[in-house]
XYZ file of C-alpha atoms in Angstrom:
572
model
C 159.222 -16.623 35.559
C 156.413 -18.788 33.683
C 157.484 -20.822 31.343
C 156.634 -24.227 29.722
C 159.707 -26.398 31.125
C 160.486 -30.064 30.517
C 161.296 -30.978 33.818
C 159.041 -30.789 36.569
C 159.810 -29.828 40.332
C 157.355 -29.501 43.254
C 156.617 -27.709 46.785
C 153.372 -28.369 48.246
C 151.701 -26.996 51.105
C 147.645 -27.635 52.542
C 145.753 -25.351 54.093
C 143.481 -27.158 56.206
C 141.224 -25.810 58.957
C 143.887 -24.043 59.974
C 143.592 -21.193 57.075
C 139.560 -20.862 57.722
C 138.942 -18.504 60.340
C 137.319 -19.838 63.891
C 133.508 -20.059 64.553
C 132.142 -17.622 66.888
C 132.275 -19.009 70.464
C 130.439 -18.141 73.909
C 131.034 -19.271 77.397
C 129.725 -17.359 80.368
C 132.256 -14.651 81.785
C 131.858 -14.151 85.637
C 131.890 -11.317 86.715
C 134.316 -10.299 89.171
C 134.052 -7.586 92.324
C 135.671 -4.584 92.545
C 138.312 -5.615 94.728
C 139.184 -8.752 92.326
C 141.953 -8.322 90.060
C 142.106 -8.564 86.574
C 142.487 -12.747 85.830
C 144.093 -13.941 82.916
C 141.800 -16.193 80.705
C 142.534 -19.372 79.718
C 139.451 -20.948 77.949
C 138.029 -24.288 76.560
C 136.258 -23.418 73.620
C 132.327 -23.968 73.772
C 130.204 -24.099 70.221
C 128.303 -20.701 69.991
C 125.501 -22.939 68.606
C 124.953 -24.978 71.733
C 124.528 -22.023 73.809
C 123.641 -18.944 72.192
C 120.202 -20.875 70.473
C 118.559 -20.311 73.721
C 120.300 -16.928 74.608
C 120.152 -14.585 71.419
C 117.316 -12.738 70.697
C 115.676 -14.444 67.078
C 117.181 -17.708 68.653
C 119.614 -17.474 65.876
C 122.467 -18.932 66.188
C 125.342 -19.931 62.740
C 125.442 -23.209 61.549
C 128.783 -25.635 62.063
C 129.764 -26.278 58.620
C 132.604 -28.723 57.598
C 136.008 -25.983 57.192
C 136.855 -26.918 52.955
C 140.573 -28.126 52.826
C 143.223 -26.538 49.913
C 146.253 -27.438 49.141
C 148.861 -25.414 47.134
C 151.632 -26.481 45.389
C 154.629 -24.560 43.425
C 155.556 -26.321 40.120
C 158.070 -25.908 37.536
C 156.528 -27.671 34.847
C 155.083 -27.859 31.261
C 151.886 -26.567 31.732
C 150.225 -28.317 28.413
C 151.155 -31.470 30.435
C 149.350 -31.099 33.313
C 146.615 -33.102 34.402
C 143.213 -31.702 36.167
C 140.016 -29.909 35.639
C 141.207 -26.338 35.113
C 144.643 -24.690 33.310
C 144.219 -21.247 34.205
C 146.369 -19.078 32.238
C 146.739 -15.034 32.970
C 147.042 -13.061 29.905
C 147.813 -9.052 29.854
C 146.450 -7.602 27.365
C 149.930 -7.555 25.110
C 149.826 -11.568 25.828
C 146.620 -12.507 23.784
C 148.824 -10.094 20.619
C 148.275 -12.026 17.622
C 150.551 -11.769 14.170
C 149.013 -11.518 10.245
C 148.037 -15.366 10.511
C 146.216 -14.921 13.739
C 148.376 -16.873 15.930
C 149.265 -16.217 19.346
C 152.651 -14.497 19.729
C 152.682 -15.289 23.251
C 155.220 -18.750 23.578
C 153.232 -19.973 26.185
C 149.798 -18.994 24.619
C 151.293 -20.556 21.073
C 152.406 -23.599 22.633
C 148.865 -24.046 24.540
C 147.346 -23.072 21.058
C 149.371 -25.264 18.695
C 148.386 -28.581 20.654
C 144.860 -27.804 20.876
C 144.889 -26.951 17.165
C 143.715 -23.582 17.253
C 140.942 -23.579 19.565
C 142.120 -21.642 21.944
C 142.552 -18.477 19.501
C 139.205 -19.371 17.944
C 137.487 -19.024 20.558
C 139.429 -16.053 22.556
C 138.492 -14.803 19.198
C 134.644 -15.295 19.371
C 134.229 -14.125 22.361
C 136.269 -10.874 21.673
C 138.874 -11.863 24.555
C 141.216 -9.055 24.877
C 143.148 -9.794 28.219
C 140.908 -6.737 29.999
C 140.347 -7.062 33.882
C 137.843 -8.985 34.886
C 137.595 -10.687 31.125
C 137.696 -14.609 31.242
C 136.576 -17.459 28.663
C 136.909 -20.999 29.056
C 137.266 -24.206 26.926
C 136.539 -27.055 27.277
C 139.193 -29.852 26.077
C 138.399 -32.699 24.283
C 142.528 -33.674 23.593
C 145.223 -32.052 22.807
C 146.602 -31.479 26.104
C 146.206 -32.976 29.924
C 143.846 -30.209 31.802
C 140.098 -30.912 30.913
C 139.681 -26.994 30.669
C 141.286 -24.009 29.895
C 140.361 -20.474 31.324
C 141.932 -17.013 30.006
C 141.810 -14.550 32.637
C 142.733 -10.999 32.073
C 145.321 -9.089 33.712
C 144.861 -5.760 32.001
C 147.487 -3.864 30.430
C 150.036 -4.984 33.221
C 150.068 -6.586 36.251
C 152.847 -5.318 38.864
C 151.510 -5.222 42.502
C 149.696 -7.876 45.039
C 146.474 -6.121 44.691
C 146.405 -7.483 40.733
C 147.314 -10.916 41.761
C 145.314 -11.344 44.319
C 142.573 -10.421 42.448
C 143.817 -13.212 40.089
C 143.520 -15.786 42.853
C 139.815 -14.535 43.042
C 139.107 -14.907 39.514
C 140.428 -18.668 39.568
C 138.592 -19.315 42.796
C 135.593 -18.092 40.406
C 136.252 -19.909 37.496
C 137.287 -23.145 39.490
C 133.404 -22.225 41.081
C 131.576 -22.147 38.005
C 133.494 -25.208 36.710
C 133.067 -27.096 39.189
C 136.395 -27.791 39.357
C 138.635 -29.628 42.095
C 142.324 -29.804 40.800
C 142.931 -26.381 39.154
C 146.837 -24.646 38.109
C 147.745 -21.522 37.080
C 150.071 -20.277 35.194
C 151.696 -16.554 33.903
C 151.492 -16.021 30.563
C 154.111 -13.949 30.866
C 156.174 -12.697 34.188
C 154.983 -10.140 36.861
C 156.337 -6.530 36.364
C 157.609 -5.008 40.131
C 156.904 -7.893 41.858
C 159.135 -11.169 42.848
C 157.858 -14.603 41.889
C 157.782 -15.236 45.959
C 155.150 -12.306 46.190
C 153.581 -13.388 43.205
C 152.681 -17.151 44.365
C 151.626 -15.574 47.701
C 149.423 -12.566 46.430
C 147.508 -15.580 44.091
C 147.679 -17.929 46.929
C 146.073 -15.351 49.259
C 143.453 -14.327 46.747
C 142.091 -17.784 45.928
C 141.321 -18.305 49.344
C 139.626 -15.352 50.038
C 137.781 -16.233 46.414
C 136.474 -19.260 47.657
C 135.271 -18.076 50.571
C 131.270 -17.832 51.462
C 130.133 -17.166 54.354
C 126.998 -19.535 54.631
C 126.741 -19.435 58.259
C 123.188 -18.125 58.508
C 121.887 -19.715 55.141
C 119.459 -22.845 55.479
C 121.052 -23.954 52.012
C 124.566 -23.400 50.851
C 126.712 -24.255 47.447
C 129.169 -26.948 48.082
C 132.414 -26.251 47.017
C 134.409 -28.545 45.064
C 138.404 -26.756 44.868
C 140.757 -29.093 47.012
C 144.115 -28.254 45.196
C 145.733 -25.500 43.310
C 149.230 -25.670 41.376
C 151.024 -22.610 41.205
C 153.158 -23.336 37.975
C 156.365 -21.354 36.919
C 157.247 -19.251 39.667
C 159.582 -21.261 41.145
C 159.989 -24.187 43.705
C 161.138 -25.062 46.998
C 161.808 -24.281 50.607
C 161.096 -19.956 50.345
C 158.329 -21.049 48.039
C 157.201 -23.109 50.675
C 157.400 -20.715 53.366
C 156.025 -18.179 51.683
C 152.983 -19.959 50.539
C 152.351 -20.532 54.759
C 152.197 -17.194 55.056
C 149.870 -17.081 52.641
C 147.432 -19.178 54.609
C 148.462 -17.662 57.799
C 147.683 -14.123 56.734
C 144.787 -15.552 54.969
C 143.016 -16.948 57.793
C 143.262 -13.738 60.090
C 141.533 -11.805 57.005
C 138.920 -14.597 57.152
C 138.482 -14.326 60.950
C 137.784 -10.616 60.546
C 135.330 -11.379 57.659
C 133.513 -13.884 59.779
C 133.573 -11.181 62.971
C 132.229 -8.200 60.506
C 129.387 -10.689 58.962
C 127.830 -11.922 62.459
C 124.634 -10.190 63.266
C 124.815 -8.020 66.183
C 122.227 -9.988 68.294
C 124.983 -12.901 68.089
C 128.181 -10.876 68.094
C 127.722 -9.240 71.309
C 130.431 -7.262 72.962
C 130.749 -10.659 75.344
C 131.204 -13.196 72.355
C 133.544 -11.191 70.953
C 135.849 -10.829 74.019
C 135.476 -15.061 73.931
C 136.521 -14.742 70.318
C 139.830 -13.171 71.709
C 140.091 -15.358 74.974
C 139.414 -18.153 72.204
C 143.259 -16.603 70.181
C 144.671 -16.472 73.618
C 143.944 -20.469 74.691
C 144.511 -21.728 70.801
C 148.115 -20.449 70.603
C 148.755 -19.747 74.019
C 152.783 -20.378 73.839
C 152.620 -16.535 72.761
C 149.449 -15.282 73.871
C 147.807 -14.537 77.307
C 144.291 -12.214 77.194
C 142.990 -9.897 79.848
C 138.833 -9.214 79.535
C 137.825 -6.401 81.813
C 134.254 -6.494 83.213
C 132.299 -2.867 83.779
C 133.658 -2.640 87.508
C 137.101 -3.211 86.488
C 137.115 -0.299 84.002
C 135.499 1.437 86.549
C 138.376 1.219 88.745
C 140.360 2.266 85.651
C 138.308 5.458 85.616
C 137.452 4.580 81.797
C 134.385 7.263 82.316
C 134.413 8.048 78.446
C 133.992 4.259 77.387
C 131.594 3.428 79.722
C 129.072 6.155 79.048
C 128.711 4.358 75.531
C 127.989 1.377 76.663
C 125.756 2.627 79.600
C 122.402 2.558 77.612
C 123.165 -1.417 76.712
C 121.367 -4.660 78.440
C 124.458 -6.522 76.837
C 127.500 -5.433 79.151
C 130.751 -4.066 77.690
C 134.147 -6.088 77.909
C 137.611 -4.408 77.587
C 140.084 -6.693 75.797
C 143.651 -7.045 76.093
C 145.908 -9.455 74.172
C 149.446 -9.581 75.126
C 151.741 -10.910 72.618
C 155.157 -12.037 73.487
C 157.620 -14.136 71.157
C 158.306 -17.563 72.023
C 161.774 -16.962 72.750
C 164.949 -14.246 72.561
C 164.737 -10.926 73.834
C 162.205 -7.941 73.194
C 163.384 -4.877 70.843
C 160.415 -3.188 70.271
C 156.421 -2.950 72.015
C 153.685 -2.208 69.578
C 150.036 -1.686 70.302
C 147.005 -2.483 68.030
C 143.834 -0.775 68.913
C 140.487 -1.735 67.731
C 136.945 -0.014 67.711
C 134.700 -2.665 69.135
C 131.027 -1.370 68.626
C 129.608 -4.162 67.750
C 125.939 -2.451 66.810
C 125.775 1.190 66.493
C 122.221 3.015 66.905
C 123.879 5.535 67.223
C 122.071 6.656 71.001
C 119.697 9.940 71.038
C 121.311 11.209 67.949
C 119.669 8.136 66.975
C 120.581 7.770 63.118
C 117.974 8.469 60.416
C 117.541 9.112 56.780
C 118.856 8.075 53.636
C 122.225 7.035 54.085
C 122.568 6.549 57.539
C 123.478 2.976 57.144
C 122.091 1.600 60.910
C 121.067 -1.483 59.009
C 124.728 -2.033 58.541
C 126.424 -0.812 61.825
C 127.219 -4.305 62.808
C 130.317 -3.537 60.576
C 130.797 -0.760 63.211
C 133.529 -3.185 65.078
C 135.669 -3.558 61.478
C 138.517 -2.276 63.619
C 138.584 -4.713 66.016
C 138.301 -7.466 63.498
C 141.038 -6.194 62.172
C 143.141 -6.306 65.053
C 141.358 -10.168 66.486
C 142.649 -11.398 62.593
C 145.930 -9.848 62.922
C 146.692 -11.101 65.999
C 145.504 -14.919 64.744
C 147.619 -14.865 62.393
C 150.442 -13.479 64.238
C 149.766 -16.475 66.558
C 150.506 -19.017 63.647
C 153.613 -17.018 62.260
C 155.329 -15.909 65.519
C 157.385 -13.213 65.203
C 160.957 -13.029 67.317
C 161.847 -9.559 68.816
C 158.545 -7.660 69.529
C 156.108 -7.593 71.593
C 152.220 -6.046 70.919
C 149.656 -5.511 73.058
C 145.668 -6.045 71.015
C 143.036 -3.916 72.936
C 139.673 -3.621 72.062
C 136.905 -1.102 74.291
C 133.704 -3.521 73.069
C 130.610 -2.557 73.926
C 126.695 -1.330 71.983
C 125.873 2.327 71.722
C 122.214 1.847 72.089
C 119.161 4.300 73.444
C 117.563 3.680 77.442
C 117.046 5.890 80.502
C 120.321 4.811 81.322
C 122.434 6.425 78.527
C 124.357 9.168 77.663
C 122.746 12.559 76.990
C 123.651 15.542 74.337
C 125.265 17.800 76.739
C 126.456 15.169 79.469
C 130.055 15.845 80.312
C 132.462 12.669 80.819
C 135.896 12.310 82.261
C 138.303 9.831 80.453
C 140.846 7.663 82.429
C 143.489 10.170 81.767
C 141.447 13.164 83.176
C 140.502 14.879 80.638
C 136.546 15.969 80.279
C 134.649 15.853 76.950
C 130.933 17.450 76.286
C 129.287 15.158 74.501
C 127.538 17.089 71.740
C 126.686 14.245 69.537
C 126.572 11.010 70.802
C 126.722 9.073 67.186
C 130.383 10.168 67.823
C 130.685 7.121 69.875
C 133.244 5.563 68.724
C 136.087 8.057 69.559
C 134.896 7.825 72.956
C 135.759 4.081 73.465
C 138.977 4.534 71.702
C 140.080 7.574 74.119
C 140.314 5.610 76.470
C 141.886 2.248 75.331
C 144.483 4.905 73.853
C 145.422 5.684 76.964
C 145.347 2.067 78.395
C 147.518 1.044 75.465
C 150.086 4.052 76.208
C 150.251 2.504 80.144
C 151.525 -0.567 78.592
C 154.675 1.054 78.163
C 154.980 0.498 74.281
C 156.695 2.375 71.560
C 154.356 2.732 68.939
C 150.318 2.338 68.030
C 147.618 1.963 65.628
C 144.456 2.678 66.096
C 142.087 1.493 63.409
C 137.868 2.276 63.498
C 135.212 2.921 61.216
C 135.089 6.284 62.390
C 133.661 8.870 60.170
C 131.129 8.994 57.424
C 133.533 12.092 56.070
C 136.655 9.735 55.178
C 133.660 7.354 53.128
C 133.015 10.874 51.001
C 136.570 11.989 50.952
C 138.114 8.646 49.763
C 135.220 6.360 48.586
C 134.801 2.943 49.364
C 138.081 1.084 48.678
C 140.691 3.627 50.409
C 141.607 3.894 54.501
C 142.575 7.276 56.053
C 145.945 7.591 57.491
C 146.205 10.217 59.916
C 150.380 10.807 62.008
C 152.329 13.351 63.000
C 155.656 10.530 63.061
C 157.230 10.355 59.237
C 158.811 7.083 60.164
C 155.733 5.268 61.337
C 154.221 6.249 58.145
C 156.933 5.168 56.294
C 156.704 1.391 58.126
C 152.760 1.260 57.560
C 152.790 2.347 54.020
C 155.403 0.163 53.299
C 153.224 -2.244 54.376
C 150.447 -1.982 52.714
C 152.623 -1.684 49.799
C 153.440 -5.292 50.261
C 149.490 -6.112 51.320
C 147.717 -4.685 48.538
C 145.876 -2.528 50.959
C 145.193 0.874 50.019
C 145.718 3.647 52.483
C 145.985 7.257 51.901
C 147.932 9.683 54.460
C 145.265 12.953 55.490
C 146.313 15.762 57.615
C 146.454 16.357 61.207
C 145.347 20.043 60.453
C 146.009 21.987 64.275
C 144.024 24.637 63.613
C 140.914 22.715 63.009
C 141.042 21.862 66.284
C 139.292 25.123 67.473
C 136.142 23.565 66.288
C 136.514 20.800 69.148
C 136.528 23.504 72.003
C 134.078 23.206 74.830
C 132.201 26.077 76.734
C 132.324 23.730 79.897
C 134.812 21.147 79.243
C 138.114 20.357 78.390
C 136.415 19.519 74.679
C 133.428 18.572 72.705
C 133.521 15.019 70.577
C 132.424 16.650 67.194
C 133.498 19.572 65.682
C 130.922 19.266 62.748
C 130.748 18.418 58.981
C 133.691 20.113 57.978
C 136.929 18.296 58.084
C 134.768 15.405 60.120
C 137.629 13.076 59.550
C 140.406 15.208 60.725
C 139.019 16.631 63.737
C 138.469 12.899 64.681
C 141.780 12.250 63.965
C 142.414 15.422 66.306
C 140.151 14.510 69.112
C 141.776 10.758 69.593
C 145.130 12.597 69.403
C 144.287 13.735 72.994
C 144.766 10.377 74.282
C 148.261 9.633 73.251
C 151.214 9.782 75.107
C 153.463 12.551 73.340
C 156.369 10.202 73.611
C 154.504 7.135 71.609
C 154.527 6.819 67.728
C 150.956 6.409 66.758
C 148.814 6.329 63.896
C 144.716 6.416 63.463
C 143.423 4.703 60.270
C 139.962 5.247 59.649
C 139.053 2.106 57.494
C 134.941 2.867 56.970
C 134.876 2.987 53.728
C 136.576 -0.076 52.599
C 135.293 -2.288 56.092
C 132.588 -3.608 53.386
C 131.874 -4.615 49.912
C 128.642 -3.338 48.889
C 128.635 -5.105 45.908
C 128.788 -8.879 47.294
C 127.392 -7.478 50.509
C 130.115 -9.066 52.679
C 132.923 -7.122 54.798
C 136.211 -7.363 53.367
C 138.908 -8.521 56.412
C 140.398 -4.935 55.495
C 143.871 -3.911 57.995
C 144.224 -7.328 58.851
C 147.428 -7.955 56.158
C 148.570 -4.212 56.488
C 148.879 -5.087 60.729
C 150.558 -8.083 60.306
C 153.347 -7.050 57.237
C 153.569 -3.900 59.743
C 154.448 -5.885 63.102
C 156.515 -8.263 60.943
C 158.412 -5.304 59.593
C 159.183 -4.381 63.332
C 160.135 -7.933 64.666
C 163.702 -9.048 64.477
């Protein structure tokens, strides 16, 4: 609860490098013979930047910048006594109420008020601050009080889930940004609605990070930025705080990792950097991890005919990743898999993709689902869950166009034998998944997620900020939109409509891998459904619509906190 307290108590936590996601890293895989088998990786890390500036076409290669350092701390404290550049206060719009003599009605808003003499009012006043989203004004302090600033940020008419206070973290990243700030608190005017002071701290914790991240990487100049410290004031203190506030910066730096994996061009995140990016995961926290990367003759030997065909056309070869999670000690209850697309450019092959809205300028995002799954399972290797086990498997590879690739009207054979016409080969992406479905279901484990940026039809059916949950199991949909309750991650649960599925019939093959415009997301849904043992929970999410921000042009880390709230919700 915020309040203005006389005494003063304090948890602190940094997040150092350890909350900004790795750099992209390359080493040479060998290759291994047919006969080899598969070798556990255990890598020293090599600098993308001393290799890749003589290997990537555009010799382009991201710069090694200096990872920023911020600390959080919990306080229970007066907040008019606190010393630094920025007070940031969040006001609902009820907060900034005012009574016949104009003053705040607000205790904490009156106290603020009364010892800067009115200024604050004035000037919320002036500039017609009425607590709205997205509203903030600042002030600068001559005396009256021990922050050089103050900033009112707008909550709206309430503020009662993780999505509204992370989205307060951002706005204090922003207005610690502008002012150039470097020791900044925050404070509720008044107390969350729905939501515990523990989530509360985190969900602002989480979003100030995210806030302050840019992703300068291939920029010649960059903004430097100043925030080293935030106070979280009023929402309690001590050891849960604490822990909480880790997991903050845990979660935080997965999201972060899948940022950084959507971002990177596709002529530097090829299929083989990003299996290093995973062997990279494996080596950094390798008390709990091991990773398995798969050459092309290996999956051959698999019989993974569907996921090769993709990558057939491509001079940059595919690589089949396979994290293996296990806890660090007690026994095993449950085994979860978390499958990612991995296209890391999309050209979509002979159905090559044209015309307005067609996005191939942006189909570097087209591996969102494996970033998803690489962040999760950083993080997971920071936090360490007891009691489960889960297997991260990503099919990477390019869909590109040569003599080489697949045809409209070849027929491939996936690694559980089934045959698929291939009527449209911009439905790539299903094809990779179909088989690391049925890889994943070999592992022996209970339940699975798929997540991929599958269909242009989920963007139109739920619009840029909402996934597509597609399961036949009530209880795994329970557990993931639980989840996402807790993550602030907006899903919404489609149909797995049978009958549609007489659109996906072949005249020569077991199937064709698109039944068309209608329904383009549930027929996908339908299609990957093939590959999964009848015995194993699993769920698809089809994330393409909220993979990226248009607006600030940036990918979002999207599934990363739903995965990770969702395997922690199945560990002991």
């Amino acid at each position: 609860m915020a309040c203005l307290a006389a005494a003063s108590s304090t948890t602190s936590l940094v997040f150092s490098s350890s909350f900004c996601s790795s750099r992209l890293f390359i080493r040479t895989l060998a290759l291994r013979s047919a006969s080899s088998p598969p070798r556990l990786f255990s890598t020293t890390a090599v600098p993308l930047r001393s290799l890749v500036a003589r290997a990537t076409l555009g010799f382009t290669h991201p710069s090694i910048k200096e990872t920023p350092k911020l600390s959080f701390t919990a306080k229970d404290t007066d907040a008019a006594e606190w010393k630094g550049d920025l007070l940031a206060v969040a006001v609902t719009e009820k907060d900034v109420a005012r009574d016949d003599e104009s003053r705040f009605q607000n205790p904490i808003l009156s106290a603020l008020d009364s010892k800067l003499g009115g200024l604050l009012a004035e000037a919320s006043f002036e500039e017609d601050f009425a607590g709205k989203v997205g509203q903030s004004t600042v002030l600068r302090i001559a005396a009256g009080i021990g922050s050089k600033r103050v900033a009112l940020l707008g909550l709206g008419a309430s503020a009662s889930g993780p999505a509204a206070f992370k989205g307060l973290g951002e706005a204090v990243a922003a207005a610690a940004k502008s002012a150039q700030a470097v020791h900044v608190a925050v404070v509720l005017a008044s107390s969350s609605q729905g939501l515990s002071s523990l989530n509360t701290a985190s969900a602002i914790a989480t979003g100030t990070v995210l806030g302050t991240f840019e992703d300068t990487r291939y920029k010649t100049e960059s903004k430097k930025s100043f925030l080293k410290s935030v106070d979280i004031i009023g929402l309690g203190t001590g050891p849960e705080v604490e822990k909480k506030l880790k997991y903050a910066g845990d979660v935080s730096s997965g999201v972060l990792l899948g940022r950084e994996l959507v971002n990177s061009p596709p002529n530097v995140l090829t299929p083989g950097v990003l299996a290093e990016e995973a062997s990279t995961i494996a080596s950094t926290y390798s008390d709990v991890f091991t990773a398995k990367i798969l050459d092309a003759e290996q999956c051959k030997e698999l019989k993974m005919g569907s996921y090769l065909a993709v990558a057939a056309a491509s001079a940059n070869p595919p690589h089949f990743i396979h994290l293996h999670y296990k806890p660090p000690t007690g026994p095993v209850n449950v085994k979860l898999a978390l499958v990612g697309k991995g296209l890391t450019f999309d050209s979509g092959g002979y159905n090559i993709k044209t015309g307005s809205g067609c996005m191939i300028e942006l189909m570097k995002f087209d591996m969102g689902g494996s970033a998803a799954v690489l962040g999760a399972a950083k993080a997971l290797g920071q936090i360490k869950p007891l009691g489960v086990e889960v297997h991260f498997i990503v099919a990477a590879c390019e869909n590109m166009i040569s003599g080489t690739g697949m045809r409209p009207g070849d027929v491939l054979t996936a690694s559980n034998g089934k045959t698929i016409e291939v009527n449209n080969t911009d439905a790539e992406g299903r094809l990779t998944l179909a088989d690391a479905l049925v890889y994943a279901c070999n592992q022996g484990v209970d339940k699975i997620i798929d997540l991929a940026t599958l269909t242009g039809a989920c963007i139109i059916a739920l619009g840029p900020s909402i996934a597509g949950a597609f399961t036949s199991s009530e209880e795994l949909a329970k557990e993931v939109f639980d989840a996402s309750e807790v993550s602030g991650e907006k899903l919404w649960r489609l149909p797995i409509e049978e009958s549609y599925w007489e659109s996906m019939k072949s005249g020569v093959a077991d199937m064709v891998n698109t039944g068309g415009r209608q329904g383009g997301a549930i027929t996908a849904a339908l299609f990957l459904k093939q590959f999964v043992d009848e015995k194993v929970q699993w769920m698809h999410i089809d994330l393409a619509g909220p993979v990226w921000n248009e607006k600030q042009r940036c990918a979002t880390g999207f599934g990363v906190s739903t995965l990770v709230e969702w395997v922690l919700k199945n560990a002991s």
